[in-house]
Coordinates of C-alpha atoms and ligand atoms in Angstrom, one line a residue:
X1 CA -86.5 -155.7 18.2
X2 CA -86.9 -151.9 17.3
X3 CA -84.1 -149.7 16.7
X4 CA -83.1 -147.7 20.5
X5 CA -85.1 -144.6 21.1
X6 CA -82.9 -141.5 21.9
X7 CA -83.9 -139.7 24.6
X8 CA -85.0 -136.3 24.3
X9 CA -86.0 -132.9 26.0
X10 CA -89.7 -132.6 26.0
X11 CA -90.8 -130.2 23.1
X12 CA -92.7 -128.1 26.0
X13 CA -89.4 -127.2 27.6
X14 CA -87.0 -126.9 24.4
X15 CA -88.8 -124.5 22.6
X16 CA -87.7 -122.1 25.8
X17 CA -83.8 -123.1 25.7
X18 CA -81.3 -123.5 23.2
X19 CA -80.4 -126.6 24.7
X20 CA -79.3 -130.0 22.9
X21 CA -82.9 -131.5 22.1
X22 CA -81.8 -135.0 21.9
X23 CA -80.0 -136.2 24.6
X24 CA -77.9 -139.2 23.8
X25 CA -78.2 -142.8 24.8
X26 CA -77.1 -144.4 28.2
X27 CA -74.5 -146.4 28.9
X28 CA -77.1 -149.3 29.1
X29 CA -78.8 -148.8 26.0
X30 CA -75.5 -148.2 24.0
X31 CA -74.7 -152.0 24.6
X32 CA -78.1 -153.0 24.6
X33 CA -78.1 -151.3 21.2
X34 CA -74.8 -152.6 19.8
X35 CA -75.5 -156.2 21.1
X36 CA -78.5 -156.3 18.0
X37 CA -75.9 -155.6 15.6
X38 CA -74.8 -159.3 13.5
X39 CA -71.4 -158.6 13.4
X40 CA -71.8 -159.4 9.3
X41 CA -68.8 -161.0 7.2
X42 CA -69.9 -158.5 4.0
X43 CA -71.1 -155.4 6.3
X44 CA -73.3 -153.7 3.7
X45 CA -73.3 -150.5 6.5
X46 CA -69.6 -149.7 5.2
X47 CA -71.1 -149.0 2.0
X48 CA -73.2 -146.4 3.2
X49 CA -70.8 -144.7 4.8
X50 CA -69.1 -141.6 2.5
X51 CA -65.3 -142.5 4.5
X52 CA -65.9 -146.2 5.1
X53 CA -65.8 -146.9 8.6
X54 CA -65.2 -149.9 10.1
X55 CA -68.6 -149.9 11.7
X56 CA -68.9 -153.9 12.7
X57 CA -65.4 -153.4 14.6
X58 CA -66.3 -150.4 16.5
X59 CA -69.8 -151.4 17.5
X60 CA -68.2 -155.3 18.9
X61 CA -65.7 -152.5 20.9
X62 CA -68.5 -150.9 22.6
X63 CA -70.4 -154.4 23.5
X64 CA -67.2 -155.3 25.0
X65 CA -67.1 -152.2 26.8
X66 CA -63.5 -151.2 24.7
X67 CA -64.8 -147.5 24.3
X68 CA -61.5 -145.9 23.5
X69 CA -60.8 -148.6 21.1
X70 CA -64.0 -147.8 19.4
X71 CA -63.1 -144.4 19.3
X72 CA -60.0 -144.9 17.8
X73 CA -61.8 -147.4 15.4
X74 CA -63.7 -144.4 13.9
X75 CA -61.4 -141.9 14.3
X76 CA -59.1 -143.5 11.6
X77 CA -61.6 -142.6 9.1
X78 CA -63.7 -139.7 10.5
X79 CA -62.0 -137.0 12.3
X80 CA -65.7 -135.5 13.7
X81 CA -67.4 -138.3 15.3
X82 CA -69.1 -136.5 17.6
X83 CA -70.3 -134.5 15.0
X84 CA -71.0 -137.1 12.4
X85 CA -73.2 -139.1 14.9
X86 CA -75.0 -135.7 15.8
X87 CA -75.8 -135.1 11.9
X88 CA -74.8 -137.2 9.6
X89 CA -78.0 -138.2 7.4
X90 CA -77.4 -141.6 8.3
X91 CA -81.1 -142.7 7.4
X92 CA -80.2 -142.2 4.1
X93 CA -76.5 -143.6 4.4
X94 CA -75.0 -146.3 6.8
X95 CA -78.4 -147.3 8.2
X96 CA -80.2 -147.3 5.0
X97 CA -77.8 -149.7 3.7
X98 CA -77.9 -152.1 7.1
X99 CA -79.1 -155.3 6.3
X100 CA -81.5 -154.8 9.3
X101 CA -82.8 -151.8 7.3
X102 CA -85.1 -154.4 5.4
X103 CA -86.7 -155.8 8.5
X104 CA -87.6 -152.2 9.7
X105 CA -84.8 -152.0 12.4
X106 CA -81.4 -151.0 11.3
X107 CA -78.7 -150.3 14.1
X108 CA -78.8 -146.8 15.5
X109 CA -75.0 -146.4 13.9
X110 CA -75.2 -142.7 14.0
X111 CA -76.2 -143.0 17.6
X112 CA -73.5 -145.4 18.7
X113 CA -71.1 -143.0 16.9
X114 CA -72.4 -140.3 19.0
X115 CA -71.9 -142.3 22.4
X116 CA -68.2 -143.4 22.2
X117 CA -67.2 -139.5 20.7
X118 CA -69.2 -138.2 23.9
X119 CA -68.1 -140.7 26.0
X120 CA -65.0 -139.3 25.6
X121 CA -65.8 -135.6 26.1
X122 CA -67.9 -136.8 29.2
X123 CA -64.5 -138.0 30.7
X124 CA -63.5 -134.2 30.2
X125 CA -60.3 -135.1 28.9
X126 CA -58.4 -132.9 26.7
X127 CA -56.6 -135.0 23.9
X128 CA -53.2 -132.7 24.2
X129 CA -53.4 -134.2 27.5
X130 CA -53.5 -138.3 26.4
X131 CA -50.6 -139.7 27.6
X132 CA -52.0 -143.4 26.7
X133 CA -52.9 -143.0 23.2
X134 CA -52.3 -146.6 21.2
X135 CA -49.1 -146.6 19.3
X136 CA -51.5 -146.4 15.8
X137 CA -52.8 -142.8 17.7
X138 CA -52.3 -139.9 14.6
X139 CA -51.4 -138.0 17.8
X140 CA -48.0 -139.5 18.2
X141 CA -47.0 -139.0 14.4
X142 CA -44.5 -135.8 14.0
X143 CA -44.7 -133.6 10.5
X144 CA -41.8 -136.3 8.5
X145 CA -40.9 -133.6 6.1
X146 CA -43.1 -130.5 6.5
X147 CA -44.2 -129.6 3.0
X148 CA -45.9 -126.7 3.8
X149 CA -49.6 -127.2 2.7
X150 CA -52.6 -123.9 3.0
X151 CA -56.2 -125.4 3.4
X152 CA -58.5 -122.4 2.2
X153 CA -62.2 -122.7 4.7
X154 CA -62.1 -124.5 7.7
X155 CA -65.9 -126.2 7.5
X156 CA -65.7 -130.2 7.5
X157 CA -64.1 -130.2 4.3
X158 CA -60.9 -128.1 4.8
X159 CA -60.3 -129.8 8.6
X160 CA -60.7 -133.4 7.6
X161 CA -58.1 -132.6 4.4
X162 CA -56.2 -130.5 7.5
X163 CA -56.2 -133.4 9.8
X164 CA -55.3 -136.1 6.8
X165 CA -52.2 -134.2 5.8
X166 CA -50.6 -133.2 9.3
X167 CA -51.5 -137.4 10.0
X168 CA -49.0 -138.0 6.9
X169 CA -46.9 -135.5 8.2
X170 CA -47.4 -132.1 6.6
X171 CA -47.0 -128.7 7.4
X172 CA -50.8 -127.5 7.3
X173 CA -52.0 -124.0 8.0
X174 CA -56.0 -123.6 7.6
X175 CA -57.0 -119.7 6.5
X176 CA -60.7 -119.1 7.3
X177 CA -62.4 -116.0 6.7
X178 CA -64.7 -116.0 9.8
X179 CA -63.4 -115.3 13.5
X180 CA -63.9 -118.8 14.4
X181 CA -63.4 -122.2 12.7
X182 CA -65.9 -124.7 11.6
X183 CA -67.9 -123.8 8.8
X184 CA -71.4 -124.3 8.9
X185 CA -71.0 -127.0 11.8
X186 CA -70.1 -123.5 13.9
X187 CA -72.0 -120.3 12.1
X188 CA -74.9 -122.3 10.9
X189 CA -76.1 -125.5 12.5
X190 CA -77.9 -124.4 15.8
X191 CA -76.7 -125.0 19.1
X192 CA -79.8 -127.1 20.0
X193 CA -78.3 -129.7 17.1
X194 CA -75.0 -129.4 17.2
X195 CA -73.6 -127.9 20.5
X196 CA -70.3 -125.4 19.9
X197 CA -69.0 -127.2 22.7
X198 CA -68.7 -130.0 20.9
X199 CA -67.2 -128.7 17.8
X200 CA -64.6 -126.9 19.3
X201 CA -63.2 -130.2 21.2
X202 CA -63.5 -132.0 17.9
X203 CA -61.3 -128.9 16.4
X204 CA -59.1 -129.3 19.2
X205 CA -58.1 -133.1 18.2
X206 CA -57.0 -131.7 14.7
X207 CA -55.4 -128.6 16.6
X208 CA -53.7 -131.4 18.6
X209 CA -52.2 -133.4 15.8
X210 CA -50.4 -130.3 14.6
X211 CA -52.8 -128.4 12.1
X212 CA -52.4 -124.1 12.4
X213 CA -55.5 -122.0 12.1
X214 CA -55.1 -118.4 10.8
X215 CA -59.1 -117.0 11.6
X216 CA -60.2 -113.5 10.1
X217 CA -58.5 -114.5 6.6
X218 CA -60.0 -113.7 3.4
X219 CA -58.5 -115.5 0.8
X220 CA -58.5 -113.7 -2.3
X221 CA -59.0 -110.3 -0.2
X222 CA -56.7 -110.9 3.0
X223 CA -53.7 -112.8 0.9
X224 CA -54.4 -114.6 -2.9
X225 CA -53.0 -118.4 -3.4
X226 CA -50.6 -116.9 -5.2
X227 CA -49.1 -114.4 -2.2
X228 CA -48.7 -117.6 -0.1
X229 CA -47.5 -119.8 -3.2
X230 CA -44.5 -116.9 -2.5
X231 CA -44.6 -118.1 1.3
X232 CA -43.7 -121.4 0.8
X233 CA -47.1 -123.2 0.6
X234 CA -46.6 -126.4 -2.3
X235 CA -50.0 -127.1 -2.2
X236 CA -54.2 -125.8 -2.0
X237 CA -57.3 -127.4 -0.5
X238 CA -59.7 -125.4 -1.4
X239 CA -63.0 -125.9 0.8
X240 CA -64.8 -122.9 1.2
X241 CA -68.6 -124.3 1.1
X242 CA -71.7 -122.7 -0.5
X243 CA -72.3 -119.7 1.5
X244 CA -73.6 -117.5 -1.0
X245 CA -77.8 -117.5 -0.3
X246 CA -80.2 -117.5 -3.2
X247 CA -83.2 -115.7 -3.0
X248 CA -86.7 -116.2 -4.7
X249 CA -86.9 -112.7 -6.8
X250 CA -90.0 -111.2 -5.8
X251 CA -91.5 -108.1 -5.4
X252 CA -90.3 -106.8 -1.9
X253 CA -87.9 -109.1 -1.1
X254 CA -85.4 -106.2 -0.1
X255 CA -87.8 -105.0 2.9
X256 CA -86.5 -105.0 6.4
X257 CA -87.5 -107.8 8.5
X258 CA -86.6 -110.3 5.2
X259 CA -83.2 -111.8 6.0
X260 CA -81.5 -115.1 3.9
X261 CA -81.1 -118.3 6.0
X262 CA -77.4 -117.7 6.2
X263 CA -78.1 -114.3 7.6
X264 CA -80.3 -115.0 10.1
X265 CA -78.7 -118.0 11.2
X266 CA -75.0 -116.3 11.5
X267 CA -76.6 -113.8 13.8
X268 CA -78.0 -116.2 15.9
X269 CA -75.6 -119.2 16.0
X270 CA -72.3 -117.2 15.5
X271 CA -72.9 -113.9 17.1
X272 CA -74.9 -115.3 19.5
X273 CA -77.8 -113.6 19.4
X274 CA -79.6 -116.6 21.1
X275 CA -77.6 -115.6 24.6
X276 CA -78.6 -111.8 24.5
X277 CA -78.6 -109.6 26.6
X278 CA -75.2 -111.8 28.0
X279 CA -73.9 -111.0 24.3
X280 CA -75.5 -107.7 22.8
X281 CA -76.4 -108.9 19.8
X282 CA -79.6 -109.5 19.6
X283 CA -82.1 -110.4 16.7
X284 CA -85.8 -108.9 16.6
X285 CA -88.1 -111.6 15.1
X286 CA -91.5 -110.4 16.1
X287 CA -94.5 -112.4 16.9
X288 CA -95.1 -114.3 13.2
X289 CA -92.5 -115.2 11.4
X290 CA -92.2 -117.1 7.9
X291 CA -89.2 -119.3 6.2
X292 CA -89.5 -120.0 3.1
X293 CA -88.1 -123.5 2.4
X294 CA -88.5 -126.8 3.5
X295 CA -84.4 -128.4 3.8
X296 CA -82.2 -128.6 6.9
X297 CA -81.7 -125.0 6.7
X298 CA -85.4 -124.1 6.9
X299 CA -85.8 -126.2 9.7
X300 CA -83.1 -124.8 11.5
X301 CA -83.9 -121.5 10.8
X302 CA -87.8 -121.8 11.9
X303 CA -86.7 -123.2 15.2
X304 CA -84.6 -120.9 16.5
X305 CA -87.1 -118.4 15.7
X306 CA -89.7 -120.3 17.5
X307 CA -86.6 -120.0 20.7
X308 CA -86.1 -116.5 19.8
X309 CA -89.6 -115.6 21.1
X310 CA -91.8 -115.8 18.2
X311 CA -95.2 -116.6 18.7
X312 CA -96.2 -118.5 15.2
X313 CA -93.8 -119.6 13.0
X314 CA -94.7 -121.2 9.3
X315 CA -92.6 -123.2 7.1
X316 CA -93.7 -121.7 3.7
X317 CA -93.1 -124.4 1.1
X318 CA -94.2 -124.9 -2.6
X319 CA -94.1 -128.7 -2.4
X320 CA -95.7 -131.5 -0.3
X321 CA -94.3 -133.2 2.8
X322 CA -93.2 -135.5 0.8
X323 CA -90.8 -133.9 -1.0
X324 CA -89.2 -131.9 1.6
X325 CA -85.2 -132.3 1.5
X326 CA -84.8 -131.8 5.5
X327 CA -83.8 -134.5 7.4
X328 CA -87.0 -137.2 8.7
X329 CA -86.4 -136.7 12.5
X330 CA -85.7 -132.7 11.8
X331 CA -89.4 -132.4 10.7
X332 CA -91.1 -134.6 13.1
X333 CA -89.1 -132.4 15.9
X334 CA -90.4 -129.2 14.0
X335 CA -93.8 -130.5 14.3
X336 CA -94.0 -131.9 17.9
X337 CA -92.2 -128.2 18.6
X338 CA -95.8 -126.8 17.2
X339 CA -94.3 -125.3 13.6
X340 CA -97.2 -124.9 11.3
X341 CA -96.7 -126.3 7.5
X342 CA -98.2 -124.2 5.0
X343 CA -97.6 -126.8 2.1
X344 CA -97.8 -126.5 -1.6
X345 CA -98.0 -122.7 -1.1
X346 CA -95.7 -120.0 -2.6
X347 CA -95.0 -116.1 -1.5
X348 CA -95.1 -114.0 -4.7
X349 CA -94.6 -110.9 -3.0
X350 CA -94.1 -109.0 0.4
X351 CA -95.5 -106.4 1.4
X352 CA -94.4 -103.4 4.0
X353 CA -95.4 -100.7 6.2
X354 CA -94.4 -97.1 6.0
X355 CA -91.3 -97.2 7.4
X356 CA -89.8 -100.1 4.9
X357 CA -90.6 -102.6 7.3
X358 CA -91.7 -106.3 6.1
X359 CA -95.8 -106.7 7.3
X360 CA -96.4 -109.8 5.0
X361 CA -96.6 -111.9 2.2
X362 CA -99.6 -112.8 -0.9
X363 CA -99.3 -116.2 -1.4
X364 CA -100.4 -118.6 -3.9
X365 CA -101.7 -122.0 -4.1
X366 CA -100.3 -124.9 -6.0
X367 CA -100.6 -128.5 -6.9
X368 CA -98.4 -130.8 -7.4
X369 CA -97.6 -131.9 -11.7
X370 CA -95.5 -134.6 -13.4
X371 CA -92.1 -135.1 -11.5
X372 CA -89.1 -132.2 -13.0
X373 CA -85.6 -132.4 -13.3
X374 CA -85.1 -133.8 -9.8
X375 CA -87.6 -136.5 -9.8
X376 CA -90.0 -134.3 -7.2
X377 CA -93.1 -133.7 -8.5
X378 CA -93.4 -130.2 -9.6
X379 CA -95.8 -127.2 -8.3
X380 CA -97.9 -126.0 -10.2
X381 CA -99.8 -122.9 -9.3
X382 CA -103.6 -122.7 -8.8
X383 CA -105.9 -119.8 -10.6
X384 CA -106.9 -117.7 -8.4
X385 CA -105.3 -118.9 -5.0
X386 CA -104.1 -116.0 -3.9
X387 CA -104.2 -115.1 -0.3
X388 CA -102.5 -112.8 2.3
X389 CA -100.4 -113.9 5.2
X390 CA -99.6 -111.6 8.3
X391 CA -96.1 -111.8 9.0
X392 CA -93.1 -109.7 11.0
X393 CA -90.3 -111.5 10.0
X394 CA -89.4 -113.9 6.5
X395 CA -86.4 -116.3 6.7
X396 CA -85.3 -117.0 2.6
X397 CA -84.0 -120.5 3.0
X398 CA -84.4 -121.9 -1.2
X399 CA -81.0 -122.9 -1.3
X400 CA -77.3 -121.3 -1.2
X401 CA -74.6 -121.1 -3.9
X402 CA -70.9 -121.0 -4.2
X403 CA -68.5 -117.8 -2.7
X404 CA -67.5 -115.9 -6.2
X405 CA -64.8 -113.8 -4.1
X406 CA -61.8 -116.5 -4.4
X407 CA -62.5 -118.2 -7.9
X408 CA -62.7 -114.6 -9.4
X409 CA -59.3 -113.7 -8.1
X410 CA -57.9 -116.9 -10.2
X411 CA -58.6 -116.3 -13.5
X412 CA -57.3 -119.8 -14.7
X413 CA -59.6 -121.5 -12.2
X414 CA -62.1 -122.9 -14.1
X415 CA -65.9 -122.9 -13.0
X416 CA -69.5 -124.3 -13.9
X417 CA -72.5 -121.9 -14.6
X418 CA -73.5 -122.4 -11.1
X419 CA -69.8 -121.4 -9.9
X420 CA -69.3 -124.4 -8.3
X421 CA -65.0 -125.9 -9.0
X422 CA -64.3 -128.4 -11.5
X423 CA -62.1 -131.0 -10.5
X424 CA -60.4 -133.7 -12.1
X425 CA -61.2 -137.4 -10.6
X426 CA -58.2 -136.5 -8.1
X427 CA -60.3 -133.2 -7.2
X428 CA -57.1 -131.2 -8.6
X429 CA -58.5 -128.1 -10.1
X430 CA -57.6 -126.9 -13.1
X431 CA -54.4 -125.0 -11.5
X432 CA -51.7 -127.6 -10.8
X433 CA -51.3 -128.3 -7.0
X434 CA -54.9 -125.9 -6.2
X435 CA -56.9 -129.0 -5.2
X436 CA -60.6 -128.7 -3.9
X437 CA -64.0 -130.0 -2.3
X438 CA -67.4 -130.2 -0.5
X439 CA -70.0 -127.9 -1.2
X440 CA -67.9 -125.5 -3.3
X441 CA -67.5 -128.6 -5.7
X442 CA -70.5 -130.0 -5.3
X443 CA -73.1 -127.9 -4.9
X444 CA -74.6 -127.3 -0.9
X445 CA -74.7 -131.4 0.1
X446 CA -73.4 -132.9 3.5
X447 CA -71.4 -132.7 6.5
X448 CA -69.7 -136.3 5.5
X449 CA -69.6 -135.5 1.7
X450 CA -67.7 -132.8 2.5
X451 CA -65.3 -135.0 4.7
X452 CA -65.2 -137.9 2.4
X453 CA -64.2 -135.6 0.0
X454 CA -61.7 -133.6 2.0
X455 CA -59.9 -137.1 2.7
X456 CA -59.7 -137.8 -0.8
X457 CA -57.6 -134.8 -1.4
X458 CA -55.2 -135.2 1.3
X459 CA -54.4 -138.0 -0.5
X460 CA -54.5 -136.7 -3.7
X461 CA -52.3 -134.0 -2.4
X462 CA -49.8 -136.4 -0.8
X463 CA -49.4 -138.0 -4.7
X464 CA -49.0 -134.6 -5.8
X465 CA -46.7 -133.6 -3.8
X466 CA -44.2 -136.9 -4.2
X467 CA -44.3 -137.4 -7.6
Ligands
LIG501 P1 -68.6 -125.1 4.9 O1 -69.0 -125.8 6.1 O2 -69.5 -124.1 4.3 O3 -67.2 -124.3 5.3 C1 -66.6 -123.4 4.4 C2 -65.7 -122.5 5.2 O4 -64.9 -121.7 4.3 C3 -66.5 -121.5 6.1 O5 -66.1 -121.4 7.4 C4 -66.3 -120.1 5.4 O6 -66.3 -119.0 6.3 C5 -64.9 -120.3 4.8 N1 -64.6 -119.5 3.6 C6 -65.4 -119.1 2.6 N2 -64.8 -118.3 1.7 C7 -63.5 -118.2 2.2 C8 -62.4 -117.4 1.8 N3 -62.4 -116.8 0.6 N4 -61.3 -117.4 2.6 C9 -61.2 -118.2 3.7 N5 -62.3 -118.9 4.2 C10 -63.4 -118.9 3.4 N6 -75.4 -131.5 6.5 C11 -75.6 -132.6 7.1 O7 -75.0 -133.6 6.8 N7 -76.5 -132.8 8.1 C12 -77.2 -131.7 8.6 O8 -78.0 -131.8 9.5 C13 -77.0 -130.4 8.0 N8 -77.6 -129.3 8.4 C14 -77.3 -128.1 7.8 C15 -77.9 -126.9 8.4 C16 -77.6 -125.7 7.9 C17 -78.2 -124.5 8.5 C18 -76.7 -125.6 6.8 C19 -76.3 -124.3 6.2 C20 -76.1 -126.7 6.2 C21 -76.4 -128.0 6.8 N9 -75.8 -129.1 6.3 C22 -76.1 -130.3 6.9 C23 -74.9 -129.1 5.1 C24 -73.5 -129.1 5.6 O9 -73.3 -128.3 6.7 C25 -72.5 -128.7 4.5 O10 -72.7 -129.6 3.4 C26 -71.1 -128.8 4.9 O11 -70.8 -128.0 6.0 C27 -70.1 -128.4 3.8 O12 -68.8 -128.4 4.3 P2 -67.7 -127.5 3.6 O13 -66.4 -127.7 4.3 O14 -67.6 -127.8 2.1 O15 -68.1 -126.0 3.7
LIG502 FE1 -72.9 -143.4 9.4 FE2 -72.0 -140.9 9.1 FE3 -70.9 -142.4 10.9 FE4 -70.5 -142.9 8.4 S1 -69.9 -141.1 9.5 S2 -70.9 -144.4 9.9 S3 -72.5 -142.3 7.5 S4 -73.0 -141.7 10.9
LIG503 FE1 -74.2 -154.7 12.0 FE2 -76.0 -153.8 10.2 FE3 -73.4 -153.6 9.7 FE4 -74.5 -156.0 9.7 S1 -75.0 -154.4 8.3 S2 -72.6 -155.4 10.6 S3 -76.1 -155.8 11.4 S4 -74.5 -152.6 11.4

């Protein structure tokens, strides 16, 4: 038996809306789906999965039709189901490692996941609201002693360390620079992926269970760790992502019309350009429009401009399909939604009107050499390759880097050439009681990295703090 097929708009209509694409599974096909699953004594998926959930036990919940249980199952380990079964890369994680995976079928884990968290939301029920919650419920624990604790970013890192130390009984406050919370799973993942909706009843939960948010905060501009070390706070998670974008260093890159990822996304995700003229804030992409990269981000990035209006839209990347980083299913959907692929190709300059405005980009060929540092197989450029492409809009999506604004205002932080924290196997920094993770420590990775480390440091700081 194959693994369930998701349903999902048809690309015809989505490429008009900013609507969820894929639409969940039924009732029907959720047990259908979890009935295939062998209930194995040594459940190889666990090892897949970044915070170990107990995915046997949740999945025997939903064929016995326990929902809540199931979501309570999850929710011991993952704070963001809803999310997590939305993004979470799980082709390369808990259903790579399924022993079904080897017979071509694995479970659809990430789409179970994603029923019992919407199953929930379906009901409409608010969790400050649960009256019923099971004894075990983090809802019903109080903060024991109230250590006062200040999480620095509120993306997936900084509310699953949040959620982890109000559950042991903390006094947590979460500063985040932006006007709302959520890191990337808010400003930068699109609404057709990851509806806000969604993310702001999962922040709700770890709302619920205690955790403060202070929005609009700088750290290291608005207040330094030090200011609230002065307020009382005992302890730091720092987990303030890789937000910084890089660029490719080319002639005209500066013109208007070229915008980074981050940028481009922001405007359209966070300021809602997507809903203009309801929100005026719009974003002009004209009729051809170019991204440069070939990850999550790129994707992301082309396909909104594709709903913004644009007319052709080209993912320019200087690899093969092979190598591309995004997601599997991300690039199928990009192609059924009619994005063109201009592989092994590579702008080496942009070019603009008059007025400073981008009008396109000369391009070069390449083919591919032995495999670099990564293990890809490298571009190499072709003689003579050079050719012109017409284009009113370039996305930069090559890759982002870490924030410099907070590390620089703590001189004894220390920091690798690329910027990214250096943590001891605790993920303590090198300032006792400043602890950190996810994409600031790691370089730009995952959504359950990020969370798998974030839970590691609650704990960590739990030690720290009663020693
Ligand atoms: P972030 O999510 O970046 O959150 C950091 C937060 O800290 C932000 O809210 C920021 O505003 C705040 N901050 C920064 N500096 C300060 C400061 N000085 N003071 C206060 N607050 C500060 N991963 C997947 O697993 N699946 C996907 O499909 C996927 N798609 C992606 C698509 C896009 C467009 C992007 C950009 C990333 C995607 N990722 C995906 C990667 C994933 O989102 C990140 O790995 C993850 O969000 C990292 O979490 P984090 O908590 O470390 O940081
Ligand atoms: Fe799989 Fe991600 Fe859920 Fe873990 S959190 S079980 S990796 S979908
Ligand atoms: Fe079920 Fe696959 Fe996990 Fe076995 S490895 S328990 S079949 S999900």
């Amino acid at each position: 038996m194959t693994k369930i097929k998701m349903r999902e708009q048809d690309p015809a209509e989505r490429v008009k809306n900013f609507n969820e694409v894929a639409m969940g599974l039924s009732e029907e096909d959720a047990v259908a789906e979890a009935k295939r699953c062998l209930q194995c004594k040594k459940a190889l998926c666990m090892s897949g999965c970044p915070v170990e959930i107990d995915i046997p036990a949740f999945i025997k919940d939903i064929v016995e039709g326990k929902y809540e249980k199931a979501l309570f199952k999850i929710r011991e380990k993952n704070s963001l189901p809803a999310v997590c079964g939305r993004v979470c890369p799980q082709e390369d994680q808990c259903e790579k490692a399924c022993v079904l995976s080897k017979k071509g079928a694995p479970i659809g884990i990430g789409y179970l996941e994603r029923f019992v968290a919407d199953w929930e939301l379906k009901k409409k029920r608010e969790y400050v609201a649960h009256t019923d919650l099971p004894k075990e419920s983090p809802a019903h624990k109080k903060h024991a002693h109230g250590k006062k604790v200040a999480v620095i970013g509120s993306g997936p890192a900084g509310l699953t360390c949040a959620g982890d130390l109000a559950n042991m009984g903390y006094d947590v406050t979460v500063f985040e620079s932006l006007h709302k919370p959520g890191g990337v799973l808010m400003y930068g993942i699109p609404e057709f992926r990851l509806p806000k909706a969604i993310v702001e009843a999962e922040m709700n939960y770890v709302k619920h269970i205690g955790v403060k948010l202070e929005v609009n905060f700088l750290a290291g501009k608005t207040g330094t760790i030090d200011e609230l070390r002065e307020q009382g706070f005992k302890a730091f998670f720092v987990g303030i992502g890789a937000g910084l974008p890089y660029f490719l260093g080319v002639e005209g890159e500066n013109l208007n019309g070229i915008y980074s990822a981050n940028e481009f996304l922001t405007r359209t995700n966070l300021m809602k350009a997507y809903l203009f003229p309801e929100y005026d804030t719009p974003i002009r992409v004209g009729e051809r429009v170019g991204v440069v990269g070939a990850g999550n981000v790129a994707m992301d990035s082309a396909r909104c401009a594709l709903r913004l209006g644009a007319k052709e839209v080209s993912i320019i990347y200087r690899r093969s399909e092979q190598e591309m980083p995004a997601r599997r299913e991300e690039i199928i959907r990009a192609k059924e939604e009619g994005i063109r692929f201009e592989l092994l190709t590579n702008p080496t300059k942009f070019f603009g009107d008059e007025k400073g405005w981008v009008k396109g980009a000369e391009l070069l060929r390449n083919e591919l050499g032995a495999p670099d540092a990564s293990g890809r197989r490298r571009p190499v450029p072709i003689k003579g390759s050079e050719f012109r492409m017409k284009l009113d809009t370039v996305i930069i999506a090559v890759g982002q880097g870490s924030n410099p604004l907070l590390p620089a205002t703590l001189p004894d932080l220390k920091v690798t050439d690329d910027g990214t924290i250096v943590c001891n196997d605790d993920l303590m920094t090198s300032i006792p009681g400043v602890f950190a993770g996810g994409d600031i420590v790691t370089g730009a990775a995952t959504v359950i990295s990020a969370m798998g480390m974030g839970k590691k440091a609650a704990r960590s700081i739990d030690k720290y703090l009663m020693s």
